[in-house]
GROMACS .gro file of C-alpha atoms in nm:
model
  308
    1MET     CA    1  -1.655  -1.028  -1.872
    2LEU     CA    2  -1.483  -1.366  -1.833
    3ARG     CA    3  -1.286  -1.300  -2.150
    4TYR     CA    4  -1.167  -0.967  -2.010
    5ILE     CA    5  -1.058  -1.133  -1.683
    6PHE     CA    6  -0.877  -1.406  -1.879
    7TRP     CA    7  -0.673  -1.158  -2.083
    8ARG     CA    8  -0.597  -0.942  -1.777
    9VAL     CA    9  -0.466  -1.247  -1.592
   10LEU     CA   10  -0.247  -1.336  -1.890
   11ALA     CA   11  -0.108  -0.981  -1.892
   12ILE     CA   12  -0.011  -1.009  -1.524
   13PHE     CA   13   0.219  -1.310  -1.569
   14PRO     CA   14   0.499  -1.140  -1.770
   15LEU     CA   15   0.492  -0.843  -1.531
   16ALA     CA   16   0.517  -1.073  -1.231
   17LEU     CA   17   0.807  -1.255  -1.396
   18ILE     CA   18   0.994  -0.930  -1.458
   19ILE     CA   19   0.935  -0.821  -1.099
   20SER     CA   20   1.063  -1.151  -0.964
   21PHE     CA   21   1.377  -1.121  -1.177
   22ILE     CA   22   1.443  -0.768  -1.049
   23ALA     CA   23   1.391  -0.881  -0.688
   24PHE     CA   24   1.633  -1.170  -0.739
   25ILE     CA   25   1.903  -0.972  -0.916
   26LEU     CA   26   1.929  -0.735  -0.619
   27LEU     CA   27   2.121  -1.011  -0.444
   28GLU     CA   28   2.380  -0.998  -0.722
   29LEU     CA   29   2.410  -0.620  -0.690
   30ALA     CA   30   2.474  -0.637  -0.315
   31PRO     CA   31   2.805  -0.468  -0.221
   32SER     CA   32   2.911  -0.759   0.002
   33ASP     CA   33   2.915  -1.136  -0.038
   34PRO     CA   34   2.584  -1.281   0.096
   35ALA     CA   35   2.770  -1.586   0.226
   36GLU     CA   36   3.007  -1.368   0.429
   37VAL     CA   37   2.713  -1.162   0.558
   38ALA     CA   38   2.531  -1.478   0.667
   39LEU     CA   39   2.838  -1.591   0.859
   40ARG     CA   40   2.897  -1.256   1.029
   41VAL     CA   41   2.532  -1.224   1.132
   42ASN     CA   42   2.556  -1.560   1.308
   43GLU     CA   43   2.890  -1.457   1.468
   44ILE     CA   44   3.095  -1.710   1.271
   45VAL     CA   45   3.446  -1.618   1.162
   46PRO     CA   46   3.433  -1.585   0.779
   47THR     CA   47   3.730  -1.803   0.688
   48PRO     CA   48   3.769  -1.904   0.321
   49GLU     CA   49   3.654  -2.257   0.405
   50ALA     CA   50   3.348  -2.128   0.595
   51ILE     CA   51   3.259  -1.886   0.314
   52GLU     CA   52   3.286  -2.164   0.056
   53GLY     CA   53   3.066  -2.391   0.266
   54MET     CA   54   2.805  -2.117   0.315
   55ARG     CA   55   2.804  -2.038  -0.058
   56HIS     CA   56   2.734  -2.405  -0.125
   57GLU     CA   57   2.459  -2.407   0.140
   58LEU     CA   58   2.296  -2.096  -0.010
   59GLY     CA   59   2.336  -2.228  -0.364
   60LEU     CA   60   2.558  -1.937  -0.468
   61ASP     CA   61   2.803  -2.170  -0.642
   62LYS     CA   62   2.545  -2.251  -0.911
   63PRO     CA   63   2.506  -2.054  -1.238
   64PHE     CA   64   2.299  -1.735  -1.219
   65PHE     CA   65   1.995  -1.846  -1.419
   66THR     CA   66   1.991  -2.184  -1.249
   67ARG     CA   67   1.973  -2.011  -0.911
   68TYR     CA   68   1.701  -1.779  -1.040
   69PHE     CA   69   1.476  -2.057  -1.165
   70LEU     CA   70   1.531  -2.261  -0.849
   71TRP     CA   71   1.443  -1.954  -0.640
   72LEU     CA   72   1.137  -1.885  -0.856
   73ILE     CA   73   1.009  -2.242  -0.828
   74ALA     CA   74   1.064  -2.237  -0.453
   75GLY     CA   75   0.887  -1.899  -0.433
   76LEU     CA   76   0.581  -2.045  -0.604
   77GLN     CA   77   0.574  -2.291  -0.313
   78LEU     CA   78   0.607  -1.998  -0.066
   79ASP     CA   79   0.962  -2.097   0.016
   80PHE     CA   80   1.181  -1.785   0.012
   81GLY     CA   81   1.471  -1.933   0.201
   82THR     CA   82   1.591  -1.885   0.557
   83SER     CA   83   1.643  -1.552   0.729
   84PHE     CA   84   2.005  -1.464   0.800
   85LEU     CA   85   1.907  -1.297   1.129
   86THR     CA   86   1.665  -1.544   1.289
   87ARG     CA   87   1.759  -1.867   1.103
   88THR     CA   88   1.387  -1.932   1.053
   89PRO     CA   89   1.195  -1.957   0.723
   90VAL     CA   90   1.130  -1.616   0.568
   91ILE     CA   91   0.764  -1.694   0.500
   92GLN     CA   92   0.714  -1.777   0.867
   93GLU     CA   93   0.852  -1.440   0.976
   94MET     CA   94   0.641  -1.255   0.717
   95LEU     CA   95   0.321  -1.436   0.813
   96ARG     CA   96   0.386  -1.344   1.175
   97ALA     CA   97   0.436  -0.974   1.092
   98LEU     CA   98   0.168  -0.939   0.821
   99PRO     CA   99  -0.153  -0.933   1.037
  100PRO     CA  100  -0.049  -0.621   1.239
  101THR     CA  101   0.039  -0.442   0.914
  102LEU     CA  102  -0.293  -0.536   0.755
  103TRP     CA  103  -0.475  -0.413   1.065
  104LEU     CA  104  -0.288  -0.081   1.050
  105ALA     CA  105  -0.339  -0.038   0.674
  106SER     CA  106  -0.712  -0.128   0.687
  107THR     CA  107  -0.769   0.119   0.973
  108ALA     CA  108  -0.587   0.390   0.777
  109LEU     CA  109  -0.800   0.310   0.471
  110PHE     CA  110  -1.115   0.332   0.689
  111PHE     CA  111  -1.009   0.675   0.816
  112THR     CA  112  -0.936   0.788   0.460
  113ILE     CA  113  -1.279   0.690   0.330
  114ILE     CA  114  -1.494   0.816   0.620
  115LEU     CA  115  -1.315   1.153   0.622
  116ALA     CA  116  -1.256   1.214   0.250
  117LEU     CA  117  -1.614   1.142   0.135
  118PRO     CA  118  -1.805   1.382   0.367
  119LEU     CA  119  -1.541   1.653   0.330
  120ALA     CA  120  -1.560   1.627  -0.051
  121LEU     CA  121  -1.941   1.650  -0.038
  122TRP     CA  122  -1.913   1.951   0.192
  123CYS     CA  123  -1.675   2.124  -0.048
  124VAL     CA  124  -1.887   2.052  -0.357
  125ALA     CA  125  -2.208   2.172  -0.189
  126LYS     CA  126  -2.072   2.530  -0.198
  127PRO     CA  127  -1.769   2.537  -0.429
  128GLN     CA  128  -1.525   2.825  -0.391
  129GLY     CA  129  -1.698   2.923  -0.069
  130PHE     CA  130  -1.528   2.998   0.261
  131THR     CA  131  -1.570   2.642   0.392
  132ASP     CA  132  -1.442   2.491   0.069
  133LYS     CA  133  -1.130   2.708   0.073
  134CYS     CA  134  -1.059   2.640   0.441
  135ILE     CA  135  -1.092   2.262   0.403
  136ARG     CA  136  -0.873   2.256   0.094
  137PHE     CA  137  -0.609   2.471   0.265
  138ILE     CA  138  -0.594   2.248   0.573
  139VAL     CA  139  -0.586   1.933   0.362
  140PHE     CA  140  -0.315   2.081   0.139
  141VAL     CA  141  -0.097   2.153   0.444
  142LEU     CA  142  -0.150   1.803   0.587
  143THR     CA  143  -0.070   1.645   0.251
  144ALA     CA  144   0.252   1.845   0.218
  145ILE     CA  145   0.380   1.736   0.561
  146PRO     CA  146   0.567   1.400   0.553
  147ASN     CA  147   0.390   1.123   0.740
  148TYR     CA  148   0.684   1.062   0.972
  149TRP     CA  149   0.666   1.428   1.086
  150LEU     CA  150   0.292   1.396   1.133
  151GLY     CA  151   0.356   1.084   1.339
  152LEU     CA  152   0.598   1.270   1.565
  153LEU     CA  153   0.353   1.560   1.604
  154LEU     CA  154   0.072   1.320   1.695
  155ILE     CA  155   0.292   1.144   1.950
  156TRP     CA  156   0.389   1.476   2.110
  157GLY     CA  157   0.046   1.637   2.102
  158VAL     CA  158  -0.204   1.355   2.153
  159ALA     CA  159  -0.005   1.088   2.336
  160VAL     CA  160   0.248   1.282   2.546
  161TYR     CA  161   0.093   1.626   2.605
  162LEU     CA  162  -0.278   1.531   2.623
  163ASN     CA  163  -0.219   1.167   2.727
  164TRP     CA  164  -0.526   1.051   2.535
  165LEU     CA  165  -0.384   0.753   2.348
  166PRO     CA  166  -0.092   0.509   2.383
  167VAL     CA  167   0.243   0.629   2.252
  168SER     CA  168   0.363   0.314   2.075
  169GLY     CA  169   0.333  -0.061   2.048
  170MET     CA  170   0.027  -0.280   1.997
  171LEU     CA  171  -0.084  -0.313   2.358
  172SER     CA  172  -0.453  -0.222   2.312
  173PRO     CA  173  -0.706  -0.159   2.032
  174GLN     CA  174  -0.657   0.216   2.081
  175SER     CA  175  -0.289   0.182   1.988
  176VAL     CA  176  -0.374   0.168   1.618
  177ILE     CA  177  -0.544   0.511   1.607
  178LEU     CA  178  -0.237   0.736   1.604
  179PRO     CA  179  -0.030   0.542   1.347
  180ALA     CA  180  -0.338   0.496   1.126
  181LEU     CA  181  -0.408   0.870   1.137
  182ALA     CA  182  -0.047   0.954   1.054
  183LEU     CA  183  -0.062   0.711   0.763
  184SER     CA  184  -0.400   0.824   0.628
  185LEU     CA  185  -0.384   1.206   0.645
  186GLY     CA  186  -0.188   1.238   0.321
  187TYR     CA  187  -0.430   1.008   0.137
  188ILE     CA  188  -0.730   1.200   0.270
  189GLY     CA  189  -0.611   1.511   0.088
  190THR     CA  190  -0.546   1.319  -0.233
  191TYR     CA  191  -0.892   1.160  -0.243
  192LEU     CA  192  -1.067   1.477  -0.137
  193ARG     CA  193  -0.918   1.668  -0.431
  194LEU     CA  194  -0.989   1.378  -0.669
  195LEU     CA  195  -1.352   1.342  -0.560
  196ARG     CA  196  -1.410   1.715  -0.551
  197GLY     CA  197  -1.277   1.767  -0.904
  198THR     CA  198  -1.472   1.471  -1.042
  199MET     CA  199  -1.798   1.576  -0.877
  200LEU     CA  200  -1.765   1.934  -1.000
  201ASN     CA  201  -1.721   1.802  -1.354
  202GLN     CA  202  -2.032   1.583  -1.311
  203TRP     CA  203  -2.249   1.890  -1.245
  204HIS     CA  204  -2.230   1.975  -1.617
  205GLN     CA  205  -2.340   1.634  -1.739
  206PRO     CA  206  -2.679   1.593  -1.916
  207TYR     CA  207  -2.824   1.364  -1.648
  208VAL     CA  208  -2.784   1.643  -1.390
  209PHE     CA  209  -2.985   1.887  -1.605
  210TYR     CA  210  -3.249   1.618  -1.651
  211ALA     CA  211  -3.267   1.554  -1.277
  212ARG     CA  212  -3.304   1.927  -1.210
  213ALA     CA  213  -3.576   1.945  -1.473
  214ARG     CA  214  -3.763   1.675  -1.280
  215GLY     CA  215  -3.755   1.899  -0.972
  216LEU     CA  216  -3.502   1.703  -0.767
  217PRO     CA  217  -3.315   1.917  -0.512
  218ASP     CA  218  -2.941   1.967  -0.558
  219ASN     CA  219  -2.854   1.789  -0.233
  220LEU     CA  220  -3.037   1.476  -0.347
  221ILE     CA  221  -2.876   1.490  -0.692
  222LEU     CA  222  -2.536   1.526  -0.530
  223ARG     CA  223  -2.574   1.233  -0.292
  224ARG     CA  224  -2.770   0.991  -0.510
  225HIS     CA  225  -2.632   1.049  -0.862
  226ILE     CA  226  -2.317   1.262  -0.874
  227LEU     CA  227  -2.142   1.086  -0.586
  228ARG     CA  228  -2.212   0.743  -0.731
  229ASN     CA  229  -2.082   0.833  -1.077
  230SER     CA  230  -1.776   1.002  -0.927
  231LEU     CA  231  -1.680   0.695  -0.728
  232TYR     CA  232  -1.620   0.493  -1.047
  233SER     CA  233  -1.319   0.703  -1.142
  234SER     CA  234  -1.180   0.676  -0.790
  235LEU     CA  235  -1.181   0.297  -0.774
  236THR     CA  236  -0.854   0.259  -0.962
  237ALA     CA  237  -0.680   0.514  -0.742
  238LEU     CA  238  -0.825   0.344  -0.435
  239GLY     CA  239  -0.700   0.005  -0.551
  240MET     CA  240  -0.347   0.139  -0.596
  241SER     CA  241  -0.360   0.307  -0.254
  242ILE     CA  242  -0.418  -0.019  -0.066
  243PRO     CA  243  -0.073  -0.165  -0.146
  244LYS     CA  244   0.076   0.185  -0.105
  245LEU     CA  245  -0.070   0.195   0.245
  246ILE     CA  246   0.080  -0.145   0.322
  247ALA     CA  247   0.418  -0.047   0.179
  248GLY     CA  248   0.400   0.296   0.343
  249THR     CA  249   0.388   0.145   0.689
  250VAL     CA  250   0.767   0.104   0.685
  251VAL     CA  251   0.833   0.447   0.838
  252ILE     CA  252   0.520   0.466   1.054
  253GLU     CA  253   0.573   0.123   1.208
  254ASN     CA  254   0.924   0.218   1.315
  255ILE     CA  255   0.810   0.549   1.465
  256PHE     CA  256   0.528   0.389   1.665
  257ALA     CA  257   0.714   0.060   1.737
  258TRP     CA  258   0.444  -0.131   1.554
  259PRO     CA  259   0.536  -0.500   1.512
  260GLY     CA  260   0.450  -0.527   1.144
  261ILE     CA  261   0.611  -0.619   0.817
  262GLY     CA  262   0.749  -0.268   0.763
  263ARG     CA  263   0.950  -0.286   1.083
  264LEU     CA  264   1.063  -0.633   0.980
  265CYS     CA  265   1.187  -0.490   0.650
  266ILE     CA  266   1.390  -0.217   0.822
  267SER     CA  267   1.550  -0.476   1.050
  268ALA     CA  268   1.633  -0.685   0.744
  269ILE     CA  269   1.792  -0.385   0.568
  270PHE     CA  270   2.012  -0.295   0.865
  271GLY     CA  271   2.102  -0.661   0.918
  272ARG     CA  272   2.159  -0.725   0.545
  273ASP     CA  273   1.908  -1.006   0.554
  274TYR     CA  274   1.893  -1.051   0.176
  275PRO     CA  275   1.632  -1.332   0.161
  276MET     CA  276   1.393  -1.122   0.369
  277ILE     CA  277   1.451  -0.813   0.154
  278GLN     CA  278   1.391  -1.012  -0.165
  279ALA     CA  279   1.067  -1.157  -0.032
  280TYR     CA  280   0.946  -0.815   0.085
  281ILE     CA  281   1.010  -0.650  -0.253
  282LEU     CA  282   0.838  -0.936  -0.434
  283LEU     CA  283   0.538  -0.930  -0.200
  284MET     CA  284   0.481  -0.553  -0.228
  285SER     CA  285   0.513  -0.561  -0.607
  286LEU     CA  286   0.267  -0.849  -0.641
  287LEU     CA  287   0.023  -0.665  -0.415
  288PHE     CA  288   0.029  -0.369  -0.656
  289LEU     CA  289  -0.044  -0.602  -0.948
  290PHE     CA  290  -0.320  -0.787  -0.764
  291PHE     CA  291  -0.509  -0.481  -0.640
  292ASN     CA  292  -0.479  -0.307  -0.976
  293PHE     CA  293  -0.630  -0.615  -1.141
  294LEU     CA  294  -0.899  -0.645  -0.870
  295MET     CA  295  -1.009  -0.283  -0.903
  296ASP     CA  296  -1.022  -0.310  -1.282
  297VAL     CA  297  -1.259  -0.605  -1.250
  298ILE     CA  298  -1.473  -0.429  -0.986
  299GLN     CA  299  -1.491  -0.116  -1.201
  300MET     CA  300  -1.592  -0.327  -1.500
  301MET     CA  301  -1.869  -0.491  -1.298
  302ALA     CA  302  -1.993  -0.163  -1.146
  303ASP     CA  303  -1.992   0.054  -1.458
  304PRO     CA  304  -2.215  -0.076  -1.741
  305ARG     CA  305  -2.050   0.164  -1.986
  306LEU     CA  306  -1.723  -0.023  -1.955
  307ARG     CA  307  -1.897  -0.358  -2.007
  308ARG     CA  308  -2.035  -0.235  -2.337
   0.00000   0.00000   0.00000
């Protein structure tokens, strides 16, 4: 087990290095001079002397690979530079906006799990029945609708028309319900279909015939054995969904005026805040690597067949 973890960690390093290089090179592909952008954002006239001074301040007068390695070393110390918009450290702005995003993403993940699991069990109990077809049809429709359109429908129906929940902002604990639902409905359909297909395949495994031969009822076999074995194959997909939920908050946070890292990213894009954009891309990519590695280790620990 420790040997597997060691080699997986070694495999992550070159991927992380490639991702950091791609995030850094985006600054070189920018259509405008970052030094001029930094001056205009701070309402300073971009004279040639001012641009030259800002390029020196940002380190843009150094060779490309020198700047990359200096940026990489600083990034390892959680120093991603200073925001063009707020003139504060980028890491400080991200740490301020990250807790609301994590709260929103964890609530959406909670909704996904508590709704997808019982619905999948309900569908598998009587496959191809009327209930199974109705649930799959509704879930298919919800999955096909973009989450920003679902967010607008929830705002109109639940918040404005019925006046049950707050419209936007993070003013109360109930404020997280609507954006979390809008974020999770698409994932609910994905996991329901994944769990349903896996559990239906498990019905034909030898251990199910053995359990039936022992006289165990189908409902008990489904909950105690089939569900447990089906969850193993869903762990990897679940691990990749956690960073996707965090990255997917970009649209939802702007619709619901949620003060998270997604809204911060949109502000950085419109304001051409290149250091913030670089840090955001690097953070989201590293989250994908980390959760993929974490779920591989958890799956290895949970499934004895993989350990062998």
